[in-house]
Tab-separated table of C-alpha atoms and ligand atoms in Angstrom:
chain	number	residue	atom	x	y	z
A	29	MET	CA	1.389	1.462	9.163
A	30	SER	CA	-1.968	-0.686	9.476
A	31	VAL	CA	-3.619	-2.098	6.316
A	32	LEU	CA	-6.758	-0.386	7.516
A	33	SER	CA	-5.215	3.323	6.809
A	34	GLY	CA	-6.822	5.352	4.204
A	35	LYS	CA	-9.627	2.912	4.106
A	36	LYS	CA	-13.025	4.323	3.606
A	37	ILE	CA	-15.378	2.015	5.803
A	38	ILE	CA	-19.123	2.073	7.040
A	39	LEU	CA	-19.820	0.531	10.127
A	40	GLY	CA	-23.316	-0.313	10.221
A	41	ILE	CA	-25.050	-0.800	14.094
A	42	SER	CA	-27.825	-2.895	14.805
A	43	GLY	CA	-29.800	-3.004	17.974
A	44	GLY	CA	-28.238	-5.156	20.492
A	45	ILE	CA	-26.109	-4.135	23.567
A	46	ALA	CA	-23.080	-4.728	22.287
A	47	ALA	CA	-23.427	-1.327	20.017
A	48	TYR	CA	-21.717	0.458	23.091
A	49	LYS	CA	-19.154	-1.372	22.111
A	50	THR	CA	-18.992	0.558	18.618
A	51	ALA	CA	-17.463	3.835	19.923
A	52	ALA	CA	-14.282	1.600	20.854
A	53	LEU	CA	-14.327	0.040	17.515
A	54	VAL	CA	-15.020	3.750	15.203
A	55	ARG	CA	-12.051	4.944	18.178
A	56	LEU	CA	-9.772	2.187	16.471
A	57	PHE	CA	-10.710	2.377	12.661
A	58	ILE	CA	-9.646	6.018	13.408
A	59	LYS	CA	-6.389	5.591	14.616
A	60	ALA	CA	-5.607	2.719	12.096
A	61	GLY	CA	-6.115	5.474	9.212
A	62	ALA	CA	-9.528	4.464	8.210
A	63	HIS	CA	-12.208	6.549	7.073
A	64	VAL	CA	-15.450	6.029	8.901
A	65	GLN	CA	-19.174	6.999	8.075
A	66	VAL	CA	-21.717	5.118	10.742
A	67	ILE	CA	-25.361	4.112	10.027
A	68	MET	CA	-27.132	3.436	13.158
A	69	THR	CA	-30.280	0.963	13.315
A	70	PRO	CA	-33.058	3.087	15.325
A	71	ALA	CA	-33.037	0.135	17.527
A	72	SER	CA	-29.299	0.865	18.221
A	73	LYS	CA	-29.737	4.004	19.403
A	74	ASP	CA	-30.813	2.935	23.034
A	75	PHE	CA	-26.984	1.516	22.795
A	76	VAL	CA	-25.457	3.835	22.196
A	77	THR	CA	-25.741	7.622	21.046
A	78	PRO	CA	-25.548	9.255	17.144
A	79	LEU	CA	-23.387	12.419	19.312
A	80	THR	CA	-20.644	9.516	20.493
A	81	LEU	CA	-20.705	8.086	17.395
A	82	SER	CA	-20.402	11.246	15.007
A	83	THR	CA	-17.759	12.942	17.843
A	84	LEU	CA	-15.569	9.702	17.526
A	85	SER	CA	-15.983	9.287	13.465
A	86	LYS	CA	-15.445	13.011	12.928
A	87	ASN	CA	-18.742	12.537	10.445
A	88	PRO	CA	-22.442	12.392	10.966
A	89	VAL	CA	-24.594	9.871	11.820
A	90	HIS	CA	-26.880	8.250	9.035
A	91	SER	CA	-30.159	6.722	10.639
A	92	THR	CA	-32.558	7.507	8.370
A	93	PHE	CA	-34.136	7.877	4.249
A	94	TYR	CA	-34.480	11.247	5.509
A	95	ASN	CA	-34.672	14.079	8.721
A	96	GLU	CA	-37.997	13.839	9.304
A	97	ASP	CA	-38.120	17.428	11.865
A	98	ASP	CA	-36.397	19.509	8.952
A	99	GLU	CA	-38.353	21.082	6.429
A	100	ASN	CA	-35.442	21.377	4.187
A	101	ALA	CA	-34.048	17.705	5.309
A	102	GLN	CA	-32.622	15.304	2.187
A	103	TRP	CA	-32.216	12.865	0.990
A	104	ASN	CA	-30.618	10.524	2.377
A	105	ASN	CA	-28.504	8.660	-0.817
A	106	HIS	CA	-27.514	5.059	0.241
A	107	VAL	CA	-26.625	4.594	-2.970
A	108	GLU	CA	-23.677	7.402	-2.824
A	109	LEU	CA	-23.025	6.350	0.614
A	110	ALA	CA	-22.072	2.524	-0.325
A	111	LEU	CA	-19.822	3.652	-3.367
A	112	TRP	CA	-17.924	6.004	-1.529
A	113	ALA	CA	-16.839	2.956	0.630
A	114	ASP	CA	-14.036	0.600	0.217
A	115	MET	CA	-15.861	-1.358	2.797
A	116	MET	CA	-18.353	-2.491	4.808
A	117	ILE	CA	-18.655	-3.675	8.422
A	118	ILE	CA	-21.957	-4.700	10.189
A	119	ALA	CA	-21.115	-4.672	13.858
A	120	PRO	CA	-22.873	-5.377	16.149
A	121	ALA	CA	-25.215	-7.698	13.626
A	122	THR	CA	-28.738	-9.209	15.279
A	123	ALA	CA	-30.679	-12.006	14.306
A	124	ASN	CA	-33.165	-9.365	12.915
A	125	THR	CA	-30.418	-7.390	11.009
A	126	LEU	CA	-29.097	-10.544	9.665
A	127	SER	CA	-32.150	-12.239	8.285
A	128	LYS	CA	-32.916	-8.687	6.649
A	129	MET	CA	-30.132	-8.496	4.881
A	130	VAL	CA	-30.586	-12.375	3.736
A	131	ASN	CA	-33.948	-11.378	2.392
A	132	GLY	CA	-32.958	-8.061	1.433
A	133	ASN	CA	-35.879	-6.229	3.430
A	134	CYS	CA	-35.054	-2.798	3.359
A	135	ASP	CA	-36.565	-0.893	5.789
A	136	ASN	CA	-34.282	1.047	7.010
A	137	LEU	CA	-30.872	2.680	5.907
A	138	LEU	CA	-28.548	0.326	7.124
A	139	ILE	CA	-30.111	-2.426	4.772
A	140	ALA	CA	-30.875	-0.121	1.778
A	141	THR	CA	-27.065	0.799	2.031
A	142	TYR	CA	-25.659	-2.863	2.290
A	143	LEU	CA	-27.944	-3.794	-0.551
A	144	SER	CA	-26.198	-1.177	-2.521
A	145	ALA	CA	-22.741	-2.260	-1.564
A	146	LYS	CA	-20.708	-3.186	-4.225
A	147	CYS	CA	-17.563	-3.284	-1.590
A	148	ALA	CA	-16.785	-6.197	0.549
A	149	VAL	CA	-18.743	-6.863	3.296
A	150	TYR	CA	-18.296	-8.195	6.883
A	151	PHE	CA	-20.482	-8.524	9.429
A	152	ALA	CA	-19.849	-9.544	13.522
A	153	PRO	CA	-22.754	-10.978	14.955
A	154	ALA	CA	-23.756	-10.351	18.336
A	155	MET	CA	-26.659	-12.608	20.112
A	156	ASP	CA	-27.750	-15.119	23.267
A	157	LEU	CA	-26.150	-18.556	22.812
A	158	ASP	CA	-29.101	-19.624	22.140
A	159	MET	CA	-30.034	-17.514	19.582
A	160	TYR	CA	-26.172	-17.804	17.995
A	161	LYS	CA	-26.756	-21.897	17.530
A	162	HIS	CA	-30.964	-21.474	16.565
A	163	PRO	CA	-31.131	-22.367	12.711
A	164	SER	CA	-33.119	-19.720	11.732
A	165	THR	CA	-29.251	-17.793	12.544
A	166	ILE	CA	-26.932	-20.344	10.847
A	167	ALA	CA	-29.189	-20.239	7.920
A	168	SER	CA	-28.238	-16.271	7.640
A	169	PHE	CA	-24.313	-17.054	8.373
A	170	SER	CA	-24.667	-19.725	5.446
A	171	ALA	CA	-26.204	-17.455	3.000
A	172	LEU	CA	-24.415	-14.372	4.060
A	173	LYS	CA	-21.221	-16.285	3.262
A	174	GLN	CA	-22.980	-17.223	-0.253
A	175	PHE	CA	-23.149	-13.735	-1.259
A	176	GLY	CA	-19.762	-13.596	-0.375
A	177	ASN	CA	-19.939	-11.382	2.593
A	178	VAL	CA	-17.295	-12.163	5.580
A	179	ILE	CA	-18.841	-13.434	9.110
A	180	ILE	CA	-16.795	-12.736	11.740
A	181	PRO	CA	-17.303	-14.684	14.083
A	182	ALA	CA	-18.572	-13.965	17.541
A	183	GLU	CA	-16.510	-15.394	20.929
A	184	SER	CA	-17.721	-17.037	24.311
A	185	GLY	CA	-17.861	-15.552	27.557
A	186	GLU	CA	-20.724	-14.086	29.458
A	187	LEU	CA	-23.597	-12.699	28.077
A	188	ALA	CA	-25.784	-9.636	28.753
A	189	SER	CA	-28.539	-12.583	29.697
A	190	GLY	CA	-26.534	-13.182	32.300
A	191	LEU	CA	-25.929	-17.018	30.774
A	192	SER	CA	-22.146	-17.940	29.020
A	193	GLY	CA	-21.401	-19.267	25.934
A	194	GLU	CA	-20.617	-18.254	22.163
A	195	GLY	CA	-22.234	-15.305	20.635
A	196	ARG	CA	-20.367	-12.325	22.321
A	197	MET	CA	-19.628	-9.908	19.621
A	198	ALA	CA	-16.211	-9.902	18.887
A	199	GLU	CA	-14.447	-7.408	21.003
A	200	PRO	CA	-13.225	-3.904	19.071
A	201	GLU	CA	-9.637	-5.312	18.962
A	202	ASN	CA	-10.489	-8.164	17.480
A	203	ILE	CA	-12.404	-6.912	14.888
A	204	ILE	CA	-9.661	-4.635	13.756
A	205	ALA	CA	-6.818	-7.279	14.149
A	206	PHE	CA	-9.550	-10.025	11.986
A	207	LEU	CA	-10.284	-7.427	9.206
A	208	GLU	CA	-6.449	-6.631	9.461
A	209	ALA	CA	-5.674	-10.106	9.072
A	210	ASP	CA	-8.128	-10.400	5.744
A	211	LEU	CA	-7.008	-7.557	4.258
A	212	SER	CA	-3.256	-8.246	4.435
A	213	SER	CA	-4.038	-11.748	2.934
A	214	LYS	CA	-5.713	-10.669	-0.117
A	215	LEU	CA	-3.196	-8.368	-0.994
A	216	PRO	CA	-2.002	-8.716	-4.286
A	217	LEU	CA	1.416	-9.112	-3.357
A	218	LYS	CA	1.275	-11.235	-0.439
A	219	GLY	CA	3.761	-13.217	-0.523
A	220	LYS	CA	6.333	-11.977	-2.874
A	221	LYS	CA	9.898	-10.396	-1.531
A	222	ILE	CA	11.354	-7.432	-3.555
A	223	LEU	CA	13.995	-5.718	-3.341
A	224	ILE	CA	14.169	-2.066	-4.451
A	225	THR	CA	17.584	0.393	-4.591
A	226	ALA	CA	17.174	3.911	-4.431
A	227	GLY	CA	19.108	7.647	-3.929
A	228	PRO	CA	22.558	8.344	-4.614
A	229	THR	CA	25.498	6.677	-4.371
A	230	TYR	CA	28.527	9.330	-2.462
A	231	GLU	CA	31.823	8.027	-3.926
A	232	ALA	CA	34.564	9.005	-1.118
A	233	ILE	CA	37.558	11.270	-2.148
A	234	ASP	CA	39.280	11.781	1.217
A	235	PRO	CA	37.401	11.957	4.864
A	236	VAL	CA	35.233	14.761	3.995
A	237	ARG	CA	34.551	15.252	0.087
A	238	PHE	CA	33.205	12.674	-2.193
A	239	ILE	CA	31.367	12.676	-6.069
A	240	GLY	CA	27.808	12.168	-5.634
A	241	ASN	CA	24.346	12.860	-7.552
A	242	HIS	CA	21.335	15.080	-6.882
A	243	SER	CA	18.740	11.811	-7.154
A	244	SER	CA	16.980	12.435	-3.612
A	245	GLY	CA	15.308	9.125	-3.412
A	246	LYS	CA	11.856	9.801	-3.506
A	247	MET	CA	11.389	7.736	-6.034
A	248	GLY	CA	12.650	4.256	-4.732
A	249	PHE	CA	10.769	4.847	-1.535
A	250	ASP	CA	7.836	5.753	-3.935
A	251	ILE	CA	7.752	2.302	-4.913
A	252	ALA	CA	8.901	0.570	-1.682
A	253	ASN	CA	5.703	2.176	0.250
A	254	CYS	CA	3.721	1.130	-2.760
A	255	ALA	CA	5.182	-2.316	-2.327
A	256	ALA	CA	4.585	-3.173	0.813
A	257	LYS	CA	0.776	-1.763	0.947
A	258	PHE	CA	0.109	-3.511	-2.204
A	259	GLY	CA	1.706	-6.957	0.254
A	260	ALA	CA	5.331	-6.947	-0.559
A	261	GLU	CA	7.621	-7.981	1.869
A	262	VAL	CA	10.929	-4.547	0.550
A	263	ILE	CA	14.246	-4.764	1.015
A	264	LEU	CA	14.984	-1.003	0.625
A	265	ILE	CA	18.627	-0.598	-0.335
A	266	SER	CA	19.654	2.904	-0.391
A	267	GLY	CA	21.870	5.157	-0.760
A	268	PRO	CA	22.509	8.352	1.639
A	269	SER	CA	18.901	9.868	1.301
A	270	HIS	CA	16.675	12.185	3.714
A	271	TYR	CA	13.419	10.176	3.290
A	272	GLY	CA	12.961	7.243	6.362
A	273	VAL	CA	10.339	4.469	6.072
A	274	THR	CA	7.537	4.130	8.536
A	275	ASN	CA	6.096	0.513	7.460
A	276	ASP	CA	6.915	-1.992	9.128
A	277	ALA	CA	7.351	-4.049	5.901
A	278	ILE	CA	10.092	-2.396	4.647
A	279	LYS	CA	13.345	-3.207	5.514
A	280	LEU	CA	15.947	-0.172	5.037
A	281	VAL	CA	19.726	-1.326	4.817
A	282	LYS	CA	21.518	2.257	4.188
A	283	VAL	CA	24.689	2.372	3.041
A	284	VAL	CA	26.905	5.087	0.523
A	285	SER	CA	29.093	4.235	-2.044
A	286	ALA	CA	28.338	2.015	-5.222
A	287	GLN	CA	30.553	-1.096	-4.117
A	288	GLU	CA	27.947	-0.955	-0.661
A	289	MET	CA	24.884	-1.056	-2.035
A	290	TYR	CA	26.323	-3.907	-4.584
A	291	ASP	CA	27.240	-6.228	-1.550
A	292	ALA	CA	23.649	-5.845	-0.206
A	293	CYS	CA	22.098	-6.342	-2.984
A	294	HIS	CA	23.893	-9.216	-3.456
A	295	HIS	CA	23.587	-10.614	0.229
A	296	TYR	CA	19.700	-10.289	-0.279
A	297	TYR	CA	19.189	-10.984	-4.036
A	298	ASN	CA	18.614	-14.973	-4.188
A	299	ASP	CA	16.327	-14.968	-2.020
A	300	VAL	CA	13.584	-11.822	-3.687
A	301	ASP	CA	10.992	-12.380	-6.255
A	302	VAL	CA	11.340	-8.992	-7.915
A	303	ALA	CA	14.608	-6.659	-7.931
A	304	ILE	CA	13.777	-3.074	-9.142
A	305	ALA	CA	16.812	-0.701	-9.522
A	306	ALA	CA	16.164	2.873	-8.786
A	307	ALA	CA	19.333	4.255	-6.914
A	308	ALA	CA	21.374	6.836	-9.394
A	309	VAL	CA	24.512	4.831	-8.529
A	310	ALA	CA	27.748	6.600	-9.476
A	311	ASP	CA	29.616	4.788	-12.745
A	312	TYR	CA	32.931	6.273	-10.925
A	313	ARG	CA	34.808	6.386	-7.933
A	314	PRO	CA	37.910	8.219	-7.093
A	315	LYS	CA	41.138	5.586	-7.765
A	316	THR	CA	42.302	5.819	-4.790
A	317	VAL	CA	40.717	7.837	-1.535
A	318	ALA	CA	43.321	10.183	-0.027
A	319	VAL	CA	43.450	8.688	4.025
A	320	GLN	CA	44.337	12.357	4.558
A	321	LYS	CA	42.068	15.484	3.079
A	322	ILE	CA	43.738	16.664	0.473
A	323	LYS	CA	45.446	20.002	0.990
A	324	LYS	CA	44.694	23.136	-1.231
A	325	SER	CA	48.297	22.884	-2.567
A	326	ASP	CA	48.594	22.929	-6.380
A	327	GLU	CA	47.098	25.254	-8.813
A	328	SER	CA	44.994	22.209	-10.830
A	329	PHE	CA	44.184	19.088	-9.219
A	330	ILE	CA	43.630	15.362	-11.615
A	331	LEU	CA	41.333	13.089	-10.049
A	332	GLU	CA	41.828	9.664	-11.405
A	333	LEU	CA	38.208	7.814	-11.264
A	334	GLU	CA	37.516	3.667	-12.203
A	335	LYS	CA	34.474	2.337	-13.109
A	336	THR	CA	31.825	0.775	-10.139
A	337	ASN	CA	30.306	-2.698	-10.668
A	338	ASP	CA	26.884	-2.030	-12.403
A	339	ILE	CA	25.011	-3.609	-9.975
A	340	LEU	CA	21.945	-4.438	-12.062
A	341	ALA	CA	23.204	-5.652	-15.133
A	342	SER	CA	25.580	-7.802	-12.349
A	343	LEU	CA	22.000	-8.870	-10.785
A	344	GLY	CA	20.656	-9.803	-14.619
A	345	LYS	CA	23.633	-11.747	-14.733
A	346	ILE	CA	23.158	-14.081	-12.086
A	347	LYS	CA	18.926	-13.749	-12.988
A	348	LYS	CA	17.055	-17.266	-12.156
A	349	ASN	CA	13.090	-16.199	-11.517
A	350	GLN	CA	13.014	-13.049	-10.161
A	351	PHE	CA	11.538	-10.489	-12.543
A	352	LEU	CA	14.317	-7.838	-13.114
A	353	ILE	CA	12.960	-4.097	-13.636
A	354	GLY	CA	16.031	-1.212	-13.711
A	355	PHE	CA	16.049	2.626	-15.002
A	356	ALA	CA	16.729	4.784	-17.942
A	357	LEU	CA	17.704	7.930	-17.661
A	358	GLU	CA	18.233	9.178	-21.341
A	359	THR	CA	19.112	11.915	-23.276
A	360	GLU	CA	18.901	11.235	-26.723
A	361	ASN	CA	17.527	8.057	-28.648
A	362	GLU	CA	16.217	7.366	-25.779
A	363	ILE	CA	13.592	3.967	-26.915
A	364	GLU	CA	17.102	2.810	-28.651
A	365	ASN	CA	19.715	3.238	-25.747
A	366	ALA	CA	16.993	1.588	-23.152
A	367	LYS	CA	15.961	-0.628	-25.753
A	368	LEU	CA	19.738	-2.212	-25.903
A	369	LYS	CA	20.320	-1.218	-21.614
A	370	ILE	CA	17.605	-4.651	-21.205
A	371	GLN	CA	19.405	-6.549	-23.648
A	372	LYS	CA	22.747	-6.124	-21.902
A	373	LYS	CA	21.685	-6.021	-18.388
A	374	ASN	CA	19.331	-8.984	-19.382
A	375	LEU	CA	16.191	-7.271	-17.980
A	376	ASP	CA	12.579	-8.017	-17.693
A	377	LEU	CA	11.272	-4.025	-17.284
A	378	ILE	CA	12.721	-1.089	-17.762
A	379	VAL	CA	11.413	2.394	-16.664
A	380	LEU	CA	12.744	5.297	-19.104
A	381	ASN	CA	13.235	8.640	-18.034
A	382	SER	CA	13.567	10.872	-20.590
A	383	LEU	CA	15.157	14.176	-19.313
A	384	GLN	CA	13.924	16.085	-22.808
A	385	ASP	CA	10.762	15.640	-20.649
A	386	GLU	CA	9.495	18.411	-18.812
A	387	GLY	CA	8.823	17.396	-15.164
A	388	ALA	CA	10.752	13.693	-15.233
A	389	GLY	CA	14.006	12.802	-13.859
A	390	PHE	CA	16.068	14.560	-10.701
A	391	ALA	CA	14.740	15.885	-7.376
A	392	LYS	CA	11.054	16.446	-8.738
A	393	PRO	CA	7.788	15.301	-7.143
A	394	THR	CA	6.782	14.099	-10.904
A	395	ASN	CA	8.093	11.513	-13.196
A	396	LYS	CA	7.035	11.110	-17.426
A	397	ILE	CA	8.026	7.690	-17.762
A	398	THR	CA	7.461	5.055	-20.591
A	399	PHE	CA	8.135	1.259	-20.213
A	400	ILE	CA	9.716	-0.787	-22.155
A	401	ASP	CA	8.847	-4.641	-21.592
A	402	LYS	CA	11.623	-7.639	-23.016
A	403	ASN	CA	9.854	-7.984	-26.576
A	404	PHE	CA	10.121	-4.503	-26.713
A	405	ASN	CA	6.645	-3.348	-26.135
A	406	ILE	CA	6.664	-0.108	-25.607
A	407	GLU	CA	3.935	2.140	-23.646
A	408	PRO	CA	4.870	5.649	-22.848
A	409	MET	CA	2.615	6.987	-19.776
A	410	GLU	CA	1.578	10.783	-18.587
A	411	LEU	CA	3.413	13.128	-16.611
A	412	LYS	CA	2.552	11.802	-13.241
A	413	ALA	CA	3.535	12.462	-8.953
A	414	LYS	CA	6.577	9.813	-8.561
A	415	GLU	CA	3.938	8.211	-5.977
A	416	GLU	CA	1.169	7.415	-8.874
A	417	VAL	CA	4.027	6.776	-11.042
A	418	ALA	CA	5.172	3.477	-8.297
A	419	THR	CA	2.044	2.288	-8.168
A	420	ASP	CA	1.853	1.260	-12.447
A	421	ILE	CA	5.554	-0.342	-11.907
A	422	LEU	CA	3.720	-2.108	-9.236
A	423	ASN	CA	0.730	-2.990	-11.351
A	424	LYS	CA	3.519	-4.182	-14.201
A	425	ILE	CA	4.864	-6.892	-11.662
A	426	ILE	CA	1.300	-7.393	-10.224
A	427	ASN	CA	0.407	-8.347	-14.195
A	428	HIS	CA	3.132	-10.416	-14.524
A	429	TYR	CA	2.147	-12.632	-11.436
A	430	ASP	CA	-1.352	-13.303	-12.981
A	431	ALA	CA	-0.651	-13.675	-16.494
B	2	LIG	N1	22.776	1.058	-12.339
B	2	LIG	C1	22.876	0.038	-11.332
B	2	LIG	N2	24.717	0.201	-11.153
B	2	LIG	C2	25.644	1.325	-11.733
B	2	LIG	C3	24.687	1.839	-12.657
B	2	LIG	C4	23.619	2.149	-12.615
B	2	LIG	O1	22.804	-0.925	-10.744
B	2	LIG	N3	26.529	1.173	-11.216
B	2	LIG	C5	21.403	1.243	-12.708
B	2	LIG	C6	21.054	1.795	-12.295
B	2	LIG	O2	20.062	2.011	-10.935
B	2	LIG	C7	19.512	1.554	-13.398
B	2	LIG	C8	20.101	2.005	-15.053
B	2	LIG	O3	21.269	0.701	-13.975
B	2	LIG	O4	18.514	0.803	-12.911
B	2	LIG	C9	20.322	2.008	-15.595
B	2	LIG	O5	21.343	3.316	-15.073
B	2	LIG	P1	21.818	4.640	-16.012
B	2	LIG	O6	22.529	5.402	-15.308
B	2	LIG	O7	20.739	5.556	-16.982
B	2	LIG	O8	22.473	4.384	-17.212
B	2	LIG	P2	23.927	3.225	-17.216
B	2	LIG	O9	24.056	1.481	-17.636
B	2	LIG	O10	24.492	3.350	-16.131
B	2	LIG	O11	24.379	3.579	-18.593
B	2	LIG	P3	24.627	4.886	-18.839
B	2	LIG	O12	25.420	6.334	-17.919
B	2	LIG	O13	26.019	5.326	-20.003
B	2	LIG	O14	23.521	5.894	-19.962
């Protein structure tokens, strides 16, 4: 999944021949899962039509402060547009538009929106080679960089003038690659490796039967998706679950039993920065697994169980620098029991679920949790969708590394 997925993007188009390439650029933004609104300078309409761009972006194209031909016209609110955006990309950025951006020369909607934007601004210059090298252009680049704007450098090649050299707007594919690389490098968990356990475990009784539980795996998969979105490399070790992964940053390791989950966790643990145990691991398993299907010959049947290894406790025991997070599902004396688990399993943070809270726990889209850290600071959270709970958990990790 692209880091551009879900991003709200304003594409500002100024009047250069490279404007014709913005049709492909909009298409690529949409393909990456972004939401796009296009603002055109009046001059850019000579090179590409608003109809093309509104069709591709699936949004009306903005170019004037209001529609002069429509007496019911409404003011195009550039402030609202700017605040809507997560990022603004000005492509092509002509020498004229760059100079207006530097000087705040606000004579069109694009510049007015630029001046109102609080989001990240990128610009992809496009001009003839001598214009690209002119001290005035270089001064614009330098001023815009000082403003915190990011240049997507022009490429070399054949130019509209017939000359050849530097000044061609970066190709749409390269603009996308540049933005994805830049966004990825700034993600808060970039460079961090996170191990997550998820789902139930199944403990075999015989070749066809097992002891399991109702965990769907949703909480763990949501945490994995959120961690990947924040830039982490994720190893997701999951018991049987119908959820899958689509993000390349998540390596899904499928296991069945508690012992398999234990082995997989220990295989990866040394190498990770964070481990989050969200799995509902069986505490007991049948002492022996029948080789053949057990026949119902007797009136009653006793199954002897033995304890499984506590995966989380075993990770706590060998913990070096890892930030270790466990879950606790309690039905009574919740806080006290959770505190005991922090100590017993050598955790940095515990995510407490109480089954007394409505909407918390297994096979539900929501969860109500309380964070307790190793210093026993207690932070109760509201009932939230599991995706939001996942974000809260990841934010705890980000705060840990920022502190
Ligand atoms: N856990 C684990 N391995 C186990 C059992 C539990 O890694 N064999 C992890 C869970 O993933 C969870 C945490 O330990 O993060 C707490 O699980 P929970 O079932 O609430 O507690 P237990 O330690 O099993 O204790 P009890 O069932 O007695 O409350």
